[in-house]
GROMACS .gro file of C-alpha atoms in nm:
model
  332
    1MET     CA    1   7.034  11.324   8.485
    2HIS     CA    2   6.786  11.313   8.609
    3ARG     CA    3   6.791  11.601   8.892
    4LEU     CA    4   6.935  11.754   8.528
    5PHE     CA    5   6.656  11.766   8.413
    6THR     CA    6   6.409  12.062   8.620
    7ARG     CA    7   6.718  12.290   8.605
    8VAL     CA    8   6.812  12.311   8.192
    9ALA     CA    9   6.419  12.304   8.085
   10ARG     CA   10   6.449  12.627   8.277
   11ARG     CA   11   6.652  12.768   7.992
   12ARG     CA   12   6.591  12.869   7.659
   13GLY     CA   13   6.714  12.921   7.351
   14ARG     CA   14   6.816  12.686   7.073
   15THR     CA   15   7.020  12.542   7.218
   16ILE     CA   16   6.939  12.430   7.532
   17ALA     CA   17   6.574  12.359   7.340
   18ALA     CA   18   6.900  12.062   7.195
   19LEU     CA   19   6.955  12.018   7.592
   20THR     CA   20   6.652  11.917   7.734
   21LEU     CA   21   6.582  11.685   7.408
   22ALA     CA   22   6.933  11.554   7.525
   23LEU     CA   23   6.781  11.502   7.853
   24THR     CA   24   6.564  11.300   7.843
   25LEU     CA   25   6.747  11.039   7.671
   26SER     CA   26   6.781  10.859   8.017
   27ALA     CA   27   6.491  10.895   8.049
   28THR     CA   28   6.304  10.726   7.793
   29ALA     CA   29   6.599  10.468   7.785
   30THR     CA   30   6.498  10.343   8.119
   31ALA     CA   31   6.129  10.271   8.021
   32CYS     CA   32   6.301  10.063   7.719
   33GLY     CA   33   6.454   9.860   8.060
   34GLY     CA   34   6.291   9.599   8.190
   35ASP     CA   35   6.190   9.567   8.621
   36ASP     CA   36   6.171   9.231   8.633
   37ALA     CA   37   6.400   9.079   8.384
   38SER     CA   38   6.681   8.826   8.532
   39ALA     CA   39   6.875   8.474   8.440
   40GLY     CA   40   6.734   8.205   8.331
   41ASP     CA   41   6.503   8.040   8.137
   42GLY     CA   42   6.314   8.299   7.849
   43SER     CA   43   5.981   8.173   7.693
   44GLY     CA   44   6.095   7.921   7.454
   45ASP     CA   45   6.281   7.646   7.555
   46ASP     CA   46   6.644   7.736   7.407
   47THR     CA   47   6.592   8.054   7.505
   48THR     CA   48   6.766   8.205   7.823
   49ALA     CA   49   6.680   8.553   7.890
   50VAL     CA   50   6.986   8.772   8.022
   51THR     CA   51   6.916   9.114   8.150
   52VAL     CA   52   7.231   9.404   8.001
   53GLY     CA   53   7.345   9.782   8.157
   54VAL     CA   54   7.373  10.027   7.960
   55ILE     CA   55   7.426  10.361   7.961
   56PRO     CA   56   7.126  10.555   7.795
   57ILE     CA   57   7.363  10.743   7.510
   58LEU     CA   58   7.461  10.689   7.118
   59ASP     CA   59   7.739  10.481   7.271
   60VAL     CA   60   7.510  10.161   7.232
   61ALA     CA   61   7.351  10.208   6.969
   62PRO     CA   62   7.469   9.835   6.843
   63ILE     CA   63   7.281   9.671   7.028
   64TYR     CA   64   6.960   9.848   7.070
   65LEU     CA   65   7.011   9.761   6.683
   66GLY     CA   66   7.145   9.411   6.684
   67VAL     CA   67   6.828   9.350   6.961
   68GLU     CA   68   6.618   9.494   6.638
   69GLN     CA   69   6.790   9.305   6.397
   70GLY     CA   70   6.749   8.970   6.589
   71PHE     CA   71   7.095   8.927   6.631
   72PHE     CA   72   7.100   8.782   7.003
   73ALA     CA   73   6.692   8.628   6.957
   74ASP     CA   74   6.982   8.416   6.613
   75GLU     CA   75   7.221   8.319   6.969
   76GLY     CA   76   6.907   8.188   7.155
   77LEU     CA   77   6.907   8.483   7.393
   78ASP     CA   78   6.663   8.717   7.540
   79VAL     CA   79   6.789   9.092   7.568
   80THR     CA   80   6.626   9.289   7.856
   81LEU     CA   81   6.827   9.661   7.844
   82GLU     CA   82   6.817   9.792   8.168
   83THR     CA   83   6.975  10.178   8.179
   84ALA     CA   84   7.219  10.343   8.417
   85GLN     CA   85   7.336  10.646   8.496
   86GLY     CA   86   7.707  10.566   8.446
   87GLY     CA   87   7.980  10.202   8.406
   88ALA     CA   88   8.099  10.302   8.797
   89ALA     CA   89   7.696  10.197   8.792
   90ILE     CA   90   7.722   9.949   8.592
   91VAL     CA   91   8.026   9.720   8.753
   92PRO     CA   92   7.853   9.658   9.107
   93GLY     CA   93   7.567   9.541   8.907
   94VAL     CA   94   7.745   9.308   8.731
   95VAL     CA   95   7.894   9.147   8.997
   96SER     CA   96   7.609   9.143   9.208
   97GLY     CA   97   7.379   9.000   8.943
   98GLN     CA   98   7.176   9.231   8.871
   99PHE     CA   99   7.258   9.221   8.485
  100GLN     CA  100   7.441   8.981   8.354
  101PHE     CA  101   7.663   9.181   8.072
  102GLY     CA  102   7.710   9.570   8.158
  103PHE     CA  103   7.854   9.868   7.963
  104SER     CA  104   8.133  10.044   8.056
  105ASN     CA  105   8.423  10.269   7.983
  106THR     CA  106   8.783  10.107   7.954
  107ILE     CA  107   8.923  10.351   8.290
  108SER     CA  108   8.660  10.240   8.474
  109LEU     CA  109   8.651   9.849   8.412
  110LEU     CA  110   9.104   9.915   8.470
  111LEU     CA  111   8.990  10.075   8.804
  112ALA     CA  112   8.676   9.748   8.893
  113THR     CA  113   9.001   9.495   8.819
  114SER     CA  114   9.258   9.686   9.025
  115GLU     CA  115   9.096   9.723   9.291
  116GLY     CA  116   8.991   9.306   9.251
  117LEU     CA  117   8.638   9.247   9.166
  118PRO     CA  118   8.634   9.013   8.947
  119LEU     CA  119   8.522   9.054   8.529
  120THR     CA  120   8.552   8.932   8.202
  121VAL     CA  121   8.522   9.143   7.910
  122VAL     CA  122   8.310   8.984   7.667
  123ALA     CA  123   8.339   9.230   7.352
  124ASP     CA  124   8.415   9.576   7.238
  125GLY     CA  125   8.201   9.872   7.307
  126VAL     CA  126   8.265  10.244   7.122
  127SER     CA  127   8.601  10.357   6.991
  128SER     CA  128   8.745  10.651   6.891
  129THR     CA  129   8.722  10.736   6.513
  130GLY     CA  130   9.101  10.857   6.488
  131GLU     CA  131   9.007  11.145   6.308
  132GLU     CA  132   9.126  11.479   6.451
  133GLY     CA  133   8.863  11.680   6.424
  134ASN     CA  134   8.568  11.448   6.352
  135ASP     CA  135   8.559  11.265   6.697
  136PHE     CA  136   8.219  11.187   6.923
  137GLY     CA  137   8.440  11.325   7.216
  138ALA     CA  138   8.645  11.689   7.285
  139VAL     CA  139   8.706  11.995   7.494
  140ILE     CA  140   8.487  12.273   7.380
  141VAL     CA  141   8.568  12.651   7.500
  142PRO     CA  142   8.328  12.929   7.404
  143ALA     CA  143   8.394  13.072   7.080
  144ASP     CA  144   8.549  13.376   7.228
  145SER     CA  145   8.735  13.247   7.454
  146ASP     CA  146   9.186  13.212   7.485
  147ILE     CA  147   9.131  12.905   7.513
  148LYS     CA  148   9.382  12.798   7.159
  149THR     CA  149   9.523  12.422   7.202
  150ALA     CA  150   9.514  12.131   7.452
  151ALA     CA  151   9.783  12.330   7.628
  152ASP     CA  152   9.635  12.644   7.687
  153LEU     CA  153   9.404  12.433   7.905
  154GLU     CA  154   9.692  12.462   8.188
  155GLY     CA  155   9.607  12.615   8.456
  156LYS     CA  156   9.238  12.654   8.408
  157LYS     CA  157   8.884  12.485   8.516
  158VAL     CA  158   8.744  12.276   8.302
  159ALA     CA  159   8.461  11.979   8.366
  160VAL     CA  160   8.412  11.653   8.344
  161ASN     CA  161   8.210  11.396   8.326
  162THR     CA  162   8.341  11.186   8.617
  163LEU     CA  163   8.649  11.272   8.780
  164ASN     CA  164   8.946  11.070   8.759
  165ASN     CA  165   8.792  10.847   8.488
  166ILE     CA  166   8.844  10.884   8.138
  167ASN     CA  167   8.745  11.190   8.021
  168THR     CA  168   9.016  11.300   8.303
  169THR     CA  169   9.302  11.042   8.185
  170THR     CA  170   9.259  11.186   7.814
  171THR     CA  171   9.191  11.504   7.887
  172ASN     CA  172   9.523  11.527   8.013
  173GLU     CA  173   9.703  11.300   7.812
  174ALA     CA  174   9.619  11.528   7.522
  175VAL     CA  175   9.786  11.815   7.732
  176ARG     CA  176  10.064  11.670   7.806
  177LYS     CA  177  10.131  11.579   7.405
  178ASP     CA  178  10.121  11.949   7.338
  179GLY     CA  179  10.345  12.045   7.539
  180GLY     CA  180  10.108  12.138   7.909
  181ASP     CA  181  10.130  12.043   8.246
  182PRO     CA  182   9.823  11.896   8.325
  183SER     CA  183   9.839  11.900   8.583
  184THR     CA  184   9.775  12.242   8.748
  185ILE     CA  185   9.401  12.180   8.593
  186GLU     CA  186   9.124  12.237   8.834
  187TYR     CA  187   8.809  11.955   8.706
  188VAL     CA  188   8.514  12.032   8.810
  189GLU     CA  189   8.225  11.688   8.831
  190LEU     CA  190   7.872  11.811   8.643
  191ALA     CA  191   7.752  11.566   8.466
  192PHE     CA  192   7.719  11.589   8.063
  193PRO     CA  193   7.401  11.830   8.013
  194ASP     CA  194   7.548  12.058   8.310
  195ILE     CA  195   7.839  12.140   8.120
  196ILE     CA  196   7.777  12.367   7.843
  197PRO     CA  197   7.539  12.522   8.099
  198ALA     CA  198   7.866  12.594   8.267
  199ILE     CA  199   8.073  12.702   8.058
  200GLN     CA  200   7.842  12.954   7.910
  201LYS     CA  201   7.798  13.100   8.214
  202GLY     CA  202   8.131  13.088   8.304
  203ASP     CA  203   8.193  12.821   8.659
  204VAL     CA  204   8.400  12.683   8.442
  205ASP     CA  205   8.724  12.769   8.126
  206ALA     CA  206   8.668  12.401   7.912
  207GLY     CA  207   8.502  12.103   7.912
  208GLN     CA  208   8.543  11.747   7.794
  209VAL     CA  209   8.247  11.599   7.598
  210VAL     CA  210   8.093  11.360   7.386
  211GLU     CA  211   7.789  11.358   7.123
  212PRO     CA  212   7.459  11.464   7.145
  213PHE     CA  213   7.646  11.749   7.363
  214LEU     CA  214   7.934  11.793   7.134
  215THR     CA  215   7.723  11.957   6.853
  216ILE     CA  216   7.457  12.053   7.098
  217GLY     CA  217   7.775  12.285   7.272
  218THR     CA  218   7.955  12.333   6.826
  219SER     CA  219   7.619  12.435   6.702
  220SER     CA  220   7.570  12.712   6.945
  221GLY     CA  221   7.959  12.873   6.853
  222MET     CA  222   8.148  12.673   7.106
  223ARG     CA  223   8.471  12.510   6.921
  224ALA     CA  224   8.645  12.189   6.986
  225VAL     CA  225   9.046  12.270   7.126
  226THR     CA  226   9.107  11.946   7.163
  227ASP     CA  227   8.994  11.540   7.022
  228ASN     CA  228   9.128  11.462   7.407
  229PHE     CA  229   9.074  11.051   7.254
  230VAL     CA  230   9.148  11.061   6.893
  231GLN     CA  231   9.516  11.248   7.056
  232THR     CA  232   9.554  11.008   7.317
  233ASP     CA  233   9.505  10.687   7.101
  234PRO     CA  234   9.312  10.714   6.733
  235ASP     CA  235   9.234  10.356   6.789
  236LEU     CA  236   9.168  10.377   7.195
  237THR     CA  237   8.893  10.175   7.287
  238VAL     CA  238   8.659  10.350   7.509
  239ALA     CA  239   8.481  10.128   7.646
  240MET     CA  240   8.341   9.764   7.626
  241TYR     CA  241   8.142   9.512   7.712
  242PHE     CA  242   8.152   9.251   7.970
  243THR     CA  243   8.051   9.014   8.271
  244SER     CA  244   8.142   8.829   8.606
  245GLU     CA  245   8.397   8.659   8.621
  246GLN     CA  246   8.163   8.339   8.858
  247PHE     CA  247   7.862   8.429   8.562
  248ALA     CA  248   8.176   8.333   8.300
  249GLN     CA  249   8.198   8.069   8.460
  250GLU     CA  250   7.873   7.974   8.494
  251ASP     CA  251   7.753   7.945   8.199
  252PRO     CA  252   7.987   8.017   7.894
  253GLU     CA  253   7.758   7.928   7.613
  254VAL     CA  254   7.532   8.193   7.699
  255VAL     CA  255   7.862   8.438   7.694
  256GLU     CA  256   7.971   8.297   7.470
  257ALA     CA  257   7.691   8.352   7.245
  258PHE     CA  258   7.660   8.710   7.388
  259THR     CA  259   7.977   8.682   7.258
  260SER     CA  260   7.884   8.635   6.931
  261ALA     CA  261   7.492   8.853   6.888
  262MET     CA  262   7.694   9.119   7.019
  263ASN     CA  263   8.042   9.125   6.746
  264GLU     CA  264   7.748   9.125   6.457
  265SER     CA  265   7.597   9.381   6.658
  266LEU     CA  266   7.855   9.595   6.714
  267ASP     CA  267   8.006   9.531   6.287
  268TYR     CA  268   7.592   9.598   6.177
  269ALA     CA  269   7.680   9.908   6.290
  270GLN     CA  270   7.988  10.062   6.167
  271GLU     CA  271   7.919   9.932   5.810
  272ASN     CA  272   7.523  10.112   5.785
  273PRO     CA  273   7.521  10.526   5.973
  274ASP     CA  274   7.199  10.532   5.869
  275ALA     CA  275   6.989  10.237   6.063
  276VAL     CA  276   7.260  10.379   6.331
  277ARG     CA  277   7.100  10.698   6.341
  278GLU     CA  278   6.770  10.558   6.273
  279VAL     CA  279   6.753  10.358   6.622
  280LEU     CA  280   6.862  10.637   6.807
  281GLY     CA  281   6.456  10.743   6.778
  282THR     CA  282   6.344  10.434   6.937
  283TYR     CA  283   6.568  10.485   7.257
  284THR     CA  284   6.606  10.854   7.272
  285GLU     CA  285   6.450  11.174   7.217
  286LEU     CA  286   6.705  11.359   6.948
  287ASP     CA  287   6.516  11.523   6.738
  288ALA     CA  288   6.545  11.414   6.370
  289ASP     CA  289   6.818  11.672   6.324
  290LEU     CA  290   7.047  11.593   6.609
  291GLN     CA  291   7.017  11.216   6.523
  292GLU     CA  292   7.113  11.385   6.136
  293GLN     CA  293   7.393  11.571   6.306
  294VAL     CA  294   7.553  11.390   6.550
  295ILE     CA  295   7.938  11.253   6.443
  296LEU     CA  296   7.893  10.863   6.505
  297PRO     CA  297   8.126  10.676   6.665
  298ARG     CA  298   8.369  10.350   6.479
  299TRP     CA  299   8.213  10.029   6.622
  300THR     CA  300   8.468   9.722   6.565
  301SER     CA  301   8.432   9.381   6.697
  302GLU     CA  302   8.863   9.394   6.752
  303ILE     CA  303   8.959   9.532   7.101
  304ASP     CA  304   9.248   9.657   7.049
  305VAL     CA  305   9.467   9.580   7.332
  306ASP     CA  306   9.761   9.882   7.302
  307SER     CA  307   9.468  10.117   7.396
  308VAL     CA  308   9.352   9.935   7.648
  309GLU     CA  309   9.801   9.887   7.761
  310LEU     CA  310   9.846  10.305   7.721
  311LEU     CA  311   9.535  10.369   7.944
  312SER     CA  312   9.622  10.200   8.260
  313GLU     CA  313   9.984  10.294   8.231
  314LEU     CA  314   9.809  10.693   8.210
  315ALA     CA  315   9.608  10.607   8.506
  316VAL     CA  316   9.968  10.474   8.719
  317THR     CA  317  10.074  10.804   8.496
  318ASP     CA  318   9.703  10.979   8.733
  319GLY     CA  319   9.749  10.849   9.058
  320LEU     CA  320   9.385  10.623   8.960
  321TYR     CA  321   9.551  10.361   9.082
  322SER     CA  322   9.954  10.290   9.216
  323GLU     CA  323   9.985   9.951   9.010
  324GLN     CA  324   9.881   9.879   8.708
  325PRO     CA  325   9.620   9.529   8.696
  326ASP     CA  326   9.613   9.216   8.501
  327ILE     CA  327   9.534   9.321   8.151
  328ASP     CA  328   9.529   8.978   8.071
  329THR     CA  329   9.242   8.888   8.341
  330LEU     CA  330   9.011   9.137   8.230
  331LEU     CA  331   9.024   9.105   7.851
  332PRO     CA  332   8.940   8.782   7.674
   0.00000   0.00000   0.00000
């Protein structure tokens, strides 16, 4: 994401200005993390320091809110949030012990499990709102595009932030459900901040984006053709918090404390959207208008197991792996 700063900053207009603000998410959130964080005893006799790998996106607002509200301190945890470019980078960080906990999308965790990486989910992360036309992720196109429905994406060039992951899998499913053939889609991998400019230049026909890029795109005149998360499953568990099996076995009390605080944070975020929008200003540089306009996802302390199983099945359909991993070893 960082390599895109210079390119986007050169662009003009309201949309690009908003993009520039969004790009600073990564740098600002990185500044919130500590370079010297490590697991072990904290400053107090009863406090344990843990580092959590997160992605600088609004999806992780609950954990920032939970730290601010003291939910983790109440559980005896001194939490440091350290940012990474994506969930795929966080997985090895958790396995290696760089992070005691991490945040990653469900497909990335399923892929890691299918490859034998010893991971254990400890809490839900973020879920679809389940509301068509009001979700935090969608496939967008220019206003004058001839792409009107998900099926119209057949044979088109579509940008996604990561190939062969949750955004391709859910877009494919949306196209299938609309009667199209997703095997004909040419996916192009671009970082989220590059997707809207690529659509504007005509380099791609459409792009899958999440907030705040969805609001940035639609506010500049683009329109959504499918809510790929909602179309896959209204209760889709999009991402989860996890740890390594080794850490879970060695420090079960810490894992239990983290899960308790994380669940409290998720429920608090869901019940207090104004607090969520406010906390966004503490770890991002989204301007106040954009903080108010973005569509918030749904946060819940309950993992929707059926949706995780569905994603695992769709991963086989899309050829991400040939045999479904044992979900029971991944989920709590």
